[in-house]
Amino acid sequence: MLLLPPLLASVGGGMTIPRMLPAAAAAARYFRPVISCYRGVVHSSADACRFIFPRLSSSMYSRRPQDFSEGLSGRGCEDVSAVGGHAASARAWDCNDPWTTESRFRAPVAGPWGESAAAAAATPPPAAPGTAGVAAPENAAGSSDQLNRFAGFGIGLASLFTENVLAHPCIVFRRQCQVNYHANNYHLTPFTVVNIMYNFSKTQGLKGLWKGMGSTFIVQGIALGTEGVISEFARLPREVSHKWSPKQIVGHVVLKGLTCAVAMPFYSASLIETVQSEIIRDNPGIFDCVKEGVCRLVGMGVPHSKRLLPLGVLIFPTVLHGVLHYIISAIIQKLILFFLRRKASHQCPADASSSIQTVLDAYFPELIAAFVANLCADVLVYPLETVLHRLHIQGTRTIIDNTDHGYEVLPINTQYEGMKDCINVIKKEEGIFGFYKGFGAVLVQYTLHAAVLQITRIIYSTWLQNTT
């Protein structure tokens, strides 16, 4: 406080801004030792906290990956070095959970003064006089590392955009076909799907193909937060390490089931938004699915018909579908990733393309494994998904589009008593292929996803060749 009077006196004396600059510079020189001392106290206090509370401090370390490739490599059980030289166990970062699809791309961890750790690591120190030739390779390596990080971010972002945004019209059409028991055209192939979707866009506009997309993201966020809260309070593992045990596997599966059960009312409200015809409904708010989910949970809100199934009847098929989809996708993804990495270890690329191939092998095996795993899981649980969606829609007075030609609307007036009755009725009235209504939309969805992955791979390899 003793250093402030000269500066305050100069300001009070009516000094202009150019005349204040020398005084401000002098004050900065005075305060620099104080700031340095404050930094030392902060770092000393942080080290003392780590020594006194080792468990608390280790849990406070950020476990977010610095970039896309590090997030992919974080699936192992190796120990990574945390800030300050303390070791923290790496978490198997599963980014393909069907109920908890959290973002793969997070900002780099900020340092104690707000600076980016990744940027600080990538920025080379200033070279001493006469060592410019020695620092040149380090600068080139740093720029190449930044380029690879940016490329990995772009590749993963393209995959996420395709999976959650570009493919959403296919998800909408697929769900409408699943709940439409009136339909004569089952749309088992992708050739009939495109024509009906085009008719929808003509009658309802392009926004009709992306209806309910906001609610799907909200449900994913609710599931993600629910899983984190349950994992912390119930001590259930969110990931399964390589050194797994039967108790850990059971606890992990129980956590996924509880997450599905808690998110079920909001999933039901989101499903209604995606299949409801755009012709007869008002523009819903982005948080309407939360309101509708809470109202259905407490039994209030818009009155439904007597055919509405209670949530207790819907818990078993919802949890069964979510857990089966997760188990199937996780097992297939691990197997495919094992074979891809084993195949890559036996290949020896030429020297001219070795660096490019190494970078490609760092990014694409995980994406390919996740793509194939989700495709296989969707195909295997598709009949159960059809039953689940019909049970959720029953009694909600939902009006859907006519999926036979795309120009009319139809009401949903089913009277299923439960999961078993729904299976028997579909098998009797619609046949085995009735469980696969709208399956052509799945083929269109994953064909589009595969095309985006391949185009991204070609663009990235060409760009890398030109920059290296």
Short mmCIF file of C-alpha atoms in Angstrom, two decimals:
data_model
loop_
_atom_site.label_atom_id
_atom_site.label_comp_id
_atom_site.label_asym_id
_atom_site.label_seq_id
_atom_site.Cartn_x
_atom_site.Cartn_y
_atom_site.Cartn_z
CA MET A 1 0.00 0.00 0.00
CA LEU A 2 2.97 2.31 0.54
CA LEU A 3 3.78 2.11 -3.16
CA LEU A 4 0.42 3.40 -4.35
CA PRO A 5 0.45 7.07 -3.16
CA PRO A 6 2.85 8.35 -5.87
CA LEU A 7 0.74 6.81 -8.59
CA LEU A 8 -2.54 7.95 -7.04
CA ALA A 9 -1.15 11.42 -6.55
CA SER A 10 -0.16 11.62 -10.19
CA VAL A 11 -3.65 10.56 -11.25
CA GLY A 12 -5.29 13.01 -8.88
CA GLY A 13 -3.03 15.76 -10.15
CA GLY A 14 -4.65 15.61 -13.57
CA MET A 15 -1.86 13.84 -15.42
CA THR A 16 -2.67 12.74 -18.94
CA ILE A 17 -2.31 9.14 -20.13
CA PRO A 18 1.14 9.64 -21.74
CA ARG A 19 2.40 11.18 -18.50
CA MET A 20 0.91 8.33 -16.48
CA LEU A 21 2.84 5.65 -18.37
CA PRO A 22 6.20 6.28 -16.60
CA ALA A 23 4.46 6.20 -13.24
CA ALA A 24 2.67 2.95 -14.14
CA ALA A 25 5.96 1.42 -15.28
CA ALA A 26 7.59 2.38 -12.00
CA ALA A 27 4.72 0.86 -10.05
CA ALA A 28 5.05 -2.33 -12.09
CA ARG A 29 8.75 -2.51 -11.22
CA TYR A 30 7.87 -2.12 -7.56
CA PHE A 31 5.16 -4.77 -7.67
CA ARG A 32 7.21 -7.35 -9.62
CA PRO A 33 9.02 -8.71 -6.50
CA VAL A 34 5.71 -8.88 -4.65
CA ILE A 35 4.09 -10.87 -7.48
CA SER A 36 7.08 -13.23 -7.63
CA CYS A 37 6.85 -13.78 -3.89
CA TYR A 38 3.11 -14.44 -4.21
CA ARG A 39 3.73 -17.05 -6.89
CA GLY A 40 6.25 -18.81 -4.67
CA VAL A 41 3.76 -18.87 -1.79
CA VAL A 42 1.04 -20.31 -4.05
CA HIS A 43 3.28 -23.06 -5.42
CA SER A 44 4.58 -23.87 -1.93
CA SER A 45 1.03 -24.09 -0.61
CA ALA A 46 0.05 -26.37 -3.48
CA ASP A 47 3.02 -28.67 -2.76
CA ALA A 48 2.11 -28.74 0.92
CA CYS A 49 -1.49 -29.70 0.10
CA ARG A 50 -0.28 -32.50 -2.12
CA PHE A 51 1.92 -33.79 0.72
CA ILE A 52 -0.78 -33.57 3.39
CA PHE A 53 -3.73 -34.73 1.23
CA PRO A 54 -2.21 -37.07 -1.37
CA ARG A 55 -5.48 -38.74 -2.28
CA LEU A 56 -7.36 -35.49 -2.66
CA SER A 57 -4.62 -33.88 -4.72
CA SER A 58 -4.31 -36.87 -7.05
CA SER A 59 -8.06 -36.80 -7.68
CA MET A 60 -7.86 -33.11 -8.54
CA TYR A 61 -5.47 -33.65 -11.40
CA SER A 62 -7.14 -33.11 -14.74
CA ARG A 63 -7.41 -36.40 -16.58
CA ARG A 64 -8.54 -34.85 -19.82
CA PRO A 65 -6.33 -35.65 -22.80
CA GLN A 66 -4.30 -32.87 -24.35
CA ASP A 67 -5.33 -33.79 -27.90
CA PHE A 68 -7.27 -36.34 -29.89
CA SER A 69 -4.41 -38.83 -30.28
CA GLU A 70 -3.61 -38.71 -26.56
CA GLY A 71 -7.26 -39.35 -25.78
CA LEU A 72 -7.18 -42.41 -28.00
CA SER A 73 -3.99 -43.70 -26.41
CA GLY A 74 -5.45 -43.13 -22.93
CA ARG A 75 -7.36 -46.40 -23.09
CA GLY A 76 -4.40 -48.32 -21.73
CA CYS A 77 -3.64 -48.87 -18.07
CA GLU A 78 -0.27 -47.15 -18.06
CA ASP A 79 0.46 -44.51 -15.46
CA VAL A 80 0.87 -41.01 -16.76
CA SER A 81 2.82 -38.28 -15.08
CA ALA A 82 0.58 -35.60 -13.68
CA VAL A 83 1.36 -32.00 -12.93
CA GLY A 84 4.16 -31.57 -10.46
CA GLY A 85 5.71 -34.97 -11.14
CA HIS A 86 3.07 -36.96 -9.24
CA ALA A 87 1.74 -40.09 -10.92
CA ALA A 88 -1.94 -40.53 -11.55
CA SER A 89 -3.52 -43.62 -13.04
CA ALA A 90 -4.77 -43.17 -16.58
CA ARG A 91 -8.42 -43.77 -17.21
CA ALA A 92 -9.70 -45.89 -20.02
CA TRP A 93 -11.46 -43.12 -21.86
CA ASP A 94 -14.35 -44.78 -23.58
CA CYS A 95 -15.70 -42.27 -26.09
CA ASN A 96 -18.19 -44.61 -27.67
CA ASP A 97 -20.65 -45.15 -24.88
CA PRO A 98 -24.12 -45.08 -26.44
CA TRP A 99 -25.57 -43.33 -23.37
CA THR A 100 -22.63 -41.17 -22.45
CA THR A 101 -21.16 -39.84 -25.63
CA GLU A 102 -19.11 -37.12 -24.10
CA SER A 103 -17.00 -34.90 -26.31
CA ARG A 104 -13.62 -36.26 -27.40
CA PHE A 105 -12.21 -32.82 -27.91
CA ARG A 106 -11.55 -30.79 -24.82
CA ALA A 107 -9.48 -27.69 -24.36
CA PRO A 108 -5.90 -28.20 -23.14
CA VAL A 109 -5.49 -28.08 -19.38
CA ALA A 110 -4.72 -24.60 -18.13
CA GLY A 111 -1.67 -23.98 -15.97
CA PRO A 112 -1.63 -22.27 -12.56
CA TRP A 113 -1.68 -18.84 -14.24
CA GLY A 114 -4.19 -19.66 -16.95
CA GLU A 115 -1.68 -20.48 -19.65
CA SER A 116 -2.25 -23.49 -21.88
CA ALA A 117 -0.10 -26.45 -20.97
CA ALA A 118 -0.20 -27.78 -24.50
CA ALA A 119 0.81 -24.43 -25.93
CA ALA A 120 3.61 -24.09 -23.40
CA ALA A 121 4.84 -27.57 -24.24
CA ALA A 122 4.66 -26.94 -27.96
CA THR A 123 6.40 -23.54 -27.77
CA PRO A 124 10.17 -24.02 -27.87
CA PRO A 125 12.35 -21.97 -25.49
CA PRO A 126 14.27 -19.03 -26.92
CA ALA A 127 17.50 -20.08 -28.52
CA ALA A 128 20.78 -18.80 -27.19
CA PRO A 129 23.02 -16.72 -29.49
CA GLY A 130 24.89 -18.89 -31.94
CA THR A 131 22.58 -21.91 -31.55
CA ALA A 132 20.04 -21.14 -34.25
CA GLY A 133 21.05 -24.17 -36.26
CA VAL A 134 20.54 -26.44 -33.25
CA ALA A 135 17.10 -25.03 -32.41
CA ALA A 136 15.80 -25.39 -35.96
CA PRO A 137 15.02 -29.13 -35.69
CA GLU A 138 13.24 -28.53 -32.37
CA ASN A 139 11.10 -25.80 -33.96
CA ALA A 140 10.28 -28.09 -36.86
CA ALA A 141 9.32 -30.89 -34.47
CA GLY A 142 7.12 -28.51 -32.47
CA SER A 143 5.31 -27.27 -35.57
CA SER A 144 4.84 -30.85 -36.78
CA ASP A 145 3.38 -31.82 -33.39
CA GLN A 146 0.95 -28.90 -33.52
CA LEU A 147 -0.02 -29.89 -37.06
CA ASN A 148 -0.72 -33.46 -35.98
CA ARG A 149 -2.83 -32.24 -33.06
CA PHE A 150 -4.85 -29.99 -35.30
CA ALA A 151 -5.31 -32.80 -37.84
CA GLY A 152 -6.41 -35.23 -35.12
CA PHE A 153 -8.90 -32.70 -33.84
CA GLY A 154 -10.30 -32.22 -37.35
CA ILE A 155 -10.59 -35.96 -38.02
CA GLY A 156 -12.43 -36.65 -34.80
CA LEU A 157 -14.63 -33.60 -35.21
CA ALA A 158 -15.68 -34.76 -38.67
CA SER A 159 -16.61 -38.16 -37.22
CA LEU A 160 -18.60 -36.58 -34.39
CA PHE A 161 -20.39 -34.21 -36.77
CA THR A 162 -21.39 -37.08 -39.04
CA GLU A 163 -22.52 -39.31 -36.18
CA ASN A 164 -24.62 -36.75 -34.31
CA VAL A 165 -25.67 -34.09 -36.85
CA LEU A 166 -25.37 -35.29 -40.44
CA ALA A 167 -26.91 -38.69 -39.69
CA HIS A 168 -29.78 -37.34 -37.59
CA PRO A 169 -32.35 -37.42 -40.47
CA CYS A 170 -31.67 -41.15 -40.79
CA ILE A 171 -32.32 -41.60 -37.07
CA VAL A 172 -35.60 -39.66 -37.33
CA PHE A 173 -36.85 -41.72 -40.29
CA ARG A 174 -35.73 -44.97 -38.71
CA ARG A 175 -37.67 -44.27 -35.51
CA GLN A 176 -40.79 -43.25 -37.43
CA CYS A 177 -40.71 -46.53 -39.35
CA GLN A 178 -40.25 -48.51 -36.15
CA VAL A 179 -43.35 -47.09 -34.46
CA ASN A 180 -45.55 -47.09 -37.60
CA TYR A 181 -47.50 -50.32 -37.33
CA HIS A 182 -49.74 -49.14 -40.22
CA ALA A 183 -46.90 -49.16 -42.77
CA ASN A 184 -47.01 -51.50 -45.74
CA ASN A 185 -43.54 -50.51 -46.92
CA TYR A 186 -40.96 -51.73 -44.41
CA HIS A 187 -38.00 -49.83 -45.97
CA LEU A 188 -35.57 -52.69 -45.48
CA THR A 189 -33.22 -51.34 -48.18
CA PRO A 190 -31.72 -47.86 -48.54
CA PHE A 191 -33.19 -47.32 -52.01
CA THR A 192 -36.71 -46.48 -50.77
CA VAL A 193 -35.50 -44.44 -47.81
CA VAL A 194 -34.03 -41.56 -49.80
CA ASN A 195 -37.22 -41.00 -51.81
CA ILE A 196 -39.47 -40.78 -48.72
CA MET A 197 -37.03 -38.47 -46.94
CA TYR A 198 -37.08 -36.21 -49.98
CA ASN A 199 -40.89 -36.08 -49.81
CA PHE A 200 -40.66 -35.14 -46.11
CA SER A 201 -38.34 -32.25 -46.95
CA LYS A 202 -40.76 -30.96 -49.59
CA THR A 203 -43.81 -30.98 -47.30
CA GLN A 204 -42.15 -29.95 -44.02
CA GLY A 205 -38.92 -28.26 -45.01
CA LEU A 206 -35.40 -29.32 -44.20
CA LYS A 207 -35.88 -28.58 -40.50
CA GLY A 208 -38.34 -31.48 -40.37
CA LEU A 209 -35.46 -33.88 -40.98
CA TRP A 210 -33.52 -32.56 -37.98
CA LYS A 211 -36.40 -32.36 -35.50
CA GLY A 212 -35.58 -33.42 -31.98
CA MET A 213 -31.81 -33.09 -32.44
CA GLY A 214 -31.47 -30.68 -29.52
CA SER A 215 -33.32 -33.02 -27.18
CA THR A 216 -31.01 -35.90 -28.09
CA PHE A 217 -28.01 -33.85 -26.98
CA ILE A 218 -29.80 -32.93 -23.75
CA VAL A 219 -30.51 -36.59 -23.01
CA GLN A 220 -26.86 -37.44 -23.61
CA GLY A 221 -25.84 -34.68 -21.21
CA ILE A 222 -28.30 -35.89 -18.56
CA ALA A 223 -26.99 -39.44 -18.91
CA LEU A 224 -23.41 -38.24 -18.67
CA GLY A 225 -24.06 -36.23 -15.52
CA THR A 226 -26.11 -39.03 -13.98
CA GLU A 227 -23.35 -41.54 -14.57
CA GLY A 228 -20.80 -39.27 -12.93
CA VAL A 229 -22.96 -38.65 -9.87
CA ILE A 230 -23.86 -42.33 -9.40
CA SER A 231 -20.23 -43.35 -9.87
CA GLU A 232 -19.05 -40.94 -7.17
CA PHE A 233 -21.71 -41.79 -4.58
CA ALA A 234 -22.07 -45.53 -5.23
CA ARG A 235 -18.33 -46.10 -5.88
CA LEU A 236 -19.04 -47.86 -9.17
CA PRO A 237 -16.26 -47.85 -11.80
CA ARG A 238 -16.92 -45.73 -14.88
CA GLU A 239 -14.22 -47.56 -16.85
CA VAL A 240 -12.79 -51.05 -16.86
CA SER A 241 -8.99 -51.28 -16.89
CA HIS A 242 -6.96 -54.06 -18.43
CA LYS A 243 -6.43 -55.56 -14.97
CA TRP A 244 -10.13 -56.16 -14.53
CA SER A 245 -11.93 -58.36 -12.04
CA PRO A 246 -15.45 -59.86 -12.11
CA LYS A 247 -16.51 -57.44 -9.37
CA GLN A 248 -15.32 -54.49 -11.44
CA ILE A 249 -17.16 -55.75 -14.53
CA VAL A 250 -20.42 -56.25 -12.61
CA GLY A 251 -20.15 -52.81 -10.99
CA HIS A 252 -19.50 -51.18 -14.35
CA VAL A 253 -22.50 -52.88 -15.97
CA VAL A 254 -24.70 -51.96 -13.00
CA LEU A 255 -23.63 -48.33 -13.43
CA LYS A 256 -24.66 -48.38 -17.10
CA GLY A 257 -28.02 -49.91 -16.20
CA LEU A 258 -28.73 -47.33 -13.51
CA THR A 259 -27.82 -44.55 -15.94
CA CYS A 260 -30.29 -45.91 -18.49
CA ALA A 261 -33.02 -46.13 -15.84
CA VAL A 262 -32.54 -42.54 -14.62
CA ALA A 263 -32.42 -41.09 -18.15
CA MET A 264 -35.44 -43.12 -19.30
CA PRO A 265 -38.20 -40.44 -18.84
CA PHE A 266 -36.15 -37.88 -20.75
CA TYR A 267 -35.32 -40.42 -23.45
CA SER A 268 -39.03 -41.08 -23.87
CA ALA A 269 -39.75 -37.35 -24.26
CA SER A 270 -36.91 -36.99 -26.77
CA LEU A 271 -38.25 -39.95 -28.75
CA ILE A 272 -41.65 -38.26 -29.04
CA GLU A 273 -40.02 -35.09 -30.38
CA THR A 274 -38.14 -36.99 -33.08
CA VAL A 275 -41.15 -38.94 -34.40
CA GLN A 276 -43.87 -36.30 -33.98
CA SER A 277 -44.95 -34.89 -37.34
CA GLU A 278 -43.75 -31.36 -38.03
CA ILE A 279 -47.07 -30.55 -39.74
CA ILE A 280 -49.30 -30.56 -36.65
CA ARG A 281 -47.01 -29.53 -33.82
CA ASP A 282 -45.79 -26.15 -32.62
CA ASN A 283 -42.14 -25.26 -32.42
CA PRO A 284 -40.93 -26.94 -29.22
CA GLY A 285 -38.43 -25.34 -26.87
CA ILE A 286 -34.99 -26.79 -26.47
CA PHE A 287 -35.69 -27.81 -22.86
CA ASP A 288 -39.18 -29.18 -23.45
CA CYS A 289 -37.88 -32.74 -23.22
CA VAL A 290 -36.65 -32.01 -19.68
CA LYS A 291 -40.03 -30.61 -18.69
CA GLU A 292 -41.94 -33.48 -20.29
CA GLY A 293 -39.61 -36.03 -18.70
CA VAL A 294 -40.11 -34.58 -15.23
CA CYS A 295 -43.88 -34.36 -15.74
CA ARG A 296 -44.07 -37.98 -16.81
CA LEU A 297 -41.92 -39.00 -13.86
CA VAL A 298 -44.21 -37.29 -11.32
CA GLY A 299 -47.43 -38.04 -13.22
CA MET A 300 -48.32 -34.45 -14.12
CA GLY A 301 -48.47 -32.33 -17.25
CA VAL A 302 -50.33 -33.05 -20.48
CA PRO A 303 -52.97 -35.74 -19.97
CA HIS A 304 -52.29 -38.98 -21.81
CA SER A 305 -54.58 -41.82 -22.71
CA LYS A 306 -55.22 -44.81 -20.50
CA ARG A 307 -53.03 -46.91 -22.78
CA LEU A 308 -49.92 -45.09 -21.53
CA LEU A 309 -47.61 -47.64 -19.96
CA PRO A 310 -46.19 -46.82 -16.51
CA LEU A 311 -42.46 -46.27 -16.19
CA GLY A 312 -42.12 -49.46 -14.17
CA VAL A 313 -43.10 -51.49 -17.23
CA LEU A 314 -40.57 -49.60 -19.39
CA ILE A 315 -37.57 -49.96 -17.10
CA PHE A 316 -36.65 -53.53 -18.02
CA PRO A 317 -36.67 -53.16 -21.84
CA THR A 318 -34.92 -49.78 -21.63
CA VAL A 319 -32.13 -51.04 -19.38
CA LEU A 320 -31.84 -54.27 -21.36
CA HIS A 321 -31.46 -52.39 -24.64
CA GLY A 322 -28.91 -49.91 -23.28
CA VAL A 323 -26.76 -52.52 -21.53
CA LEU A 324 -26.80 -54.98 -24.45
CA HIS A 325 -25.88 -52.25 -26.93
CA TYR A 326 -23.01 -51.12 -24.74
CA ILE A 327 -21.63 -54.62 -24.09
CA ILE A 328 -21.79 -55.64 -27.74
CA SER A 329 -20.16 -52.44 -29.00
CA ALA A 330 -17.43 -52.54 -26.33
CA ILE A 331 -16.48 -56.17 -27.05
CA ILE A 332 -16.45 -55.75 -30.82
CA GLN A 333 -14.49 -52.52 -30.59
CA LYS A 334 -11.77 -54.13 -28.45
CA LEU A 335 -11.49 -57.10 -30.83
CA ILE A 336 -11.28 -54.97 -33.97
CA LEU A 337 -8.78 -52.61 -32.37
CA PHE A 338 -6.63 -55.58 -31.34
CA PHE A 339 -6.56 -57.00 -34.86
CA LEU A 340 -5.92 -53.62 -36.48
CA ARG A 341 -2.99 -52.86 -34.23
CA ARG A 342 -1.62 -56.34 -34.65
CA LYS A 343 -1.84 -55.99 -38.41
CA ALA A 344 -0.17 -52.57 -38.30
CA SER A 345 2.71 -53.91 -36.20
CA HIS A 346 3.60 -56.47 -38.92
CA GLN A 347 3.59 -53.93 -41.72
CA CYS A 348 6.76 -51.98 -42.56
CA PRO A 349 5.90 -48.98 -44.75
CA ALA A 350 8.43 -47.38 -47.05
CA ASP A 351 10.68 -44.65 -45.70
CA ALA A 352 9.06 -41.95 -47.82
CA SER A 353 5.63 -42.60 -46.35
CA SER A 354 6.57 -44.01 -42.96
CA SER A 355 5.84 -40.79 -41.03
CA ILE A 356 2.51 -40.27 -42.80
CA GLN A 357 1.43 -43.87 -42.25
CA THR A 358 2.46 -43.69 -38.59
CA VAL A 359 0.28 -40.65 -37.99
CA LEU A 360 -2.66 -42.22 -39.84
CA ASP A 361 -2.33 -45.38 -37.77
CA ALA A 362 -2.46 -43.26 -34.63
CA TYR A 363 -5.88 -41.79 -35.45
CA PHE A 364 -7.92 -44.11 -37.63
CA PRO A 365 -7.86 -47.52 -35.89
CA GLU A 366 -9.96 -46.17 -33.03
CA LEU A 367 -12.43 -44.51 -35.39
CA ILE A 368 -12.76 -47.60 -37.56
CA ALA A 369 -13.19 -49.86 -34.53
CA ALA A 370 -15.87 -47.57 -33.06
CA PHE A 371 -17.63 -47.36 -36.42
CA VAL A 372 -17.82 -51.13 -36.91
CA ALA A 373 -18.71 -51.76 -33.26
CA ASN A 374 -21.65 -49.33 -33.31
CA LEU A 375 -22.86 -50.75 -36.61
CA CYS A 376 -22.84 -54.33 -35.30
CA ALA A 377 -24.53 -53.31 -32.06
CA ASP A 378 -27.27 -51.39 -33.89
CA VAL A 379 -27.93 -54.36 -36.18
CA LEU A 380 -28.06 -56.94 -33.37
CA VAL A 381 -30.34 -54.97 -31.02
CA TYR A 382 -32.53 -53.46 -33.75
CA PRO A 383 -35.54 -55.77 -33.08
CA LEU A 384 -35.39 -54.93 -29.37
CA GLU A 385 -35.15 -51.24 -30.23
CA THR A 386 -38.33 -51.50 -32.32
CA VAL A 387 -40.20 -53.03 -29.38
CA LEU A 388 -38.78 -50.45 -26.99
CA HIS A 389 -39.84 -47.47 -29.11
CA ARG A 390 -43.36 -48.78 -29.56
CA LEU A 391 -43.76 -49.21 -25.82
CA HIS A 392 -42.50 -45.67 -25.14
CA ILE A 393 -44.80 -44.10 -27.74
CA GLN A 394 -47.98 -45.93 -26.75
CA GLY A 395 -50.59 -43.72 -25.10
CA THR A 396 -48.75 -40.42 -25.74
CA ARG A 397 -51.22 -39.28 -28.48
CA THR A 398 -48.37 -38.91 -30.94
CA ILE A 399 -49.10 -38.29 -34.63
CA ILE A 400 -46.35 -39.35 -37.03
CA ASP A 401 -45.72 -38.97 -40.75
CA ASN A 402 -46.91 -41.60 -43.19
CA THR A 403 -43.72 -43.45 -44.09
CA ASP A 404 -45.31 -45.17 -47.11
CA HIS A 405 -45.26 -42.04 -49.29
CA GLY A 406 -44.43 -39.12 -46.96
CA TYR A 407 -47.45 -36.85 -47.54
CA GLU A 408 -49.93 -37.69 -44.75
CA VAL A 409 -49.99 -38.11 -40.99
CA LEU A 410 -51.08 -41.10 -38.90
CA PRO A 411 -52.05 -41.53 -35.22
CA ILE A 412 -50.46 -44.14 -32.96
CA ASN A 413 -53.17 -46.25 -31.31
CA THR A 414 -51.48 -49.39 -30.03
CA GLN A 415 -52.63 -51.43 -27.03
CA TYR A 416 -49.62 -53.47 -25.96
CA GLU A 417 -49.68 -54.75 -22.41
CA GLY A 418 -45.95 -55.08 -22.09
CA MET A 419 -42.75 -56.22 -23.76
CA LYS A 420 -43.80 -59.83 -24.28
CA ASP A 421 -47.21 -58.88 -25.69
CA CYS A 422 -45.58 -56.37 -28.07
CA ILE A 423 -43.21 -59.04 -29.42
CA ASN A 424 -46.04 -61.50 -29.99
CA VAL A 425 -48.28 -58.96 -31.72
CA ILE A 426 -45.53 -57.76 -34.08
CA LYS A 427 -44.57 -61.31 -34.97
CA LYS A 428 -48.20 -62.29 -35.60
CA GLU A 429 -49.43 -59.23 -37.53
CA GLU A 430 -46.29 -57.95 -39.28
CA GLY A 431 -44.03 -60.97 -39.45
CA ILE A 432 -40.34 -61.28 -38.61
CA PHE A 433 -39.44 -58.36 -40.85
CA GLY A 434 -41.76 -56.16 -38.81
CA PHE A 435 -38.99 -55.93 -36.22
CA TYR A 436 -36.70 -54.47 -38.91
CA LYS A 437 -38.89 -51.67 -40.21
CA GLY A 438 -36.73 -48.75 -41.30
CA PHE A 439 -33.55 -50.83 -41.40
CA GLY A 440 -32.60 -49.19 -44.69
CA ALA A 441 -32.09 -45.91 -42.81
CA VAL A 442 -29.38 -47.61 -40.74
CA LEU A 443 -27.58 -48.61 -43.93
CA VAL A 444 -27.81 -45.05 -45.25
CA GLN A 445 -26.56 -43.67 -41.94
CA TYR A 446 -23.45 -45.84 -41.76
CA THR A 447 -22.72 -45.55 -45.46
CA LEU A 448 -22.66 -41.79 -45.03
CA HIS A 449 -20.46 -42.12 -41.97
CA ALA A 450 -18.00 -44.41 -43.77
CA ALA A 451 -17.81 -42.00 -46.72
CA VAL A 452 -16.99 -39.07 -44.43
CA LEU A 453 -14.27 -41.08 -42.67
CA GLN A 454 -12.70 -42.11 -45.98
CA ILE A 455 -12.82 -38.58 -47.42
CA THR A 456 -11.29 -37.21 -44.23
CA ARG A 457 -8.52 -39.79 -44.41
CA ILE A 458 -7.72 -38.88 -48.03
CA ILE A 459 -7.72 -35.15 -47.30
CA TYR A 460 -5.54 -35.57 -44.25
CA SER A 461 -2.98 -37.82 -45.97
CA THR A 462 -2.74 -35.41 -48.91
CA TRP A 463 -2.37 -32.42 -46.63
CA LEU A 464 0.28 -34.17 -44.56
CA GLN A 465 2.27 -35.07 -47.68
CA ASN A 466 2.22 -31.47 -48.83
CA THR A 467 3.27 -30.06 -45.44
CA THR A 468 5.99 -32.63 -44.73
#
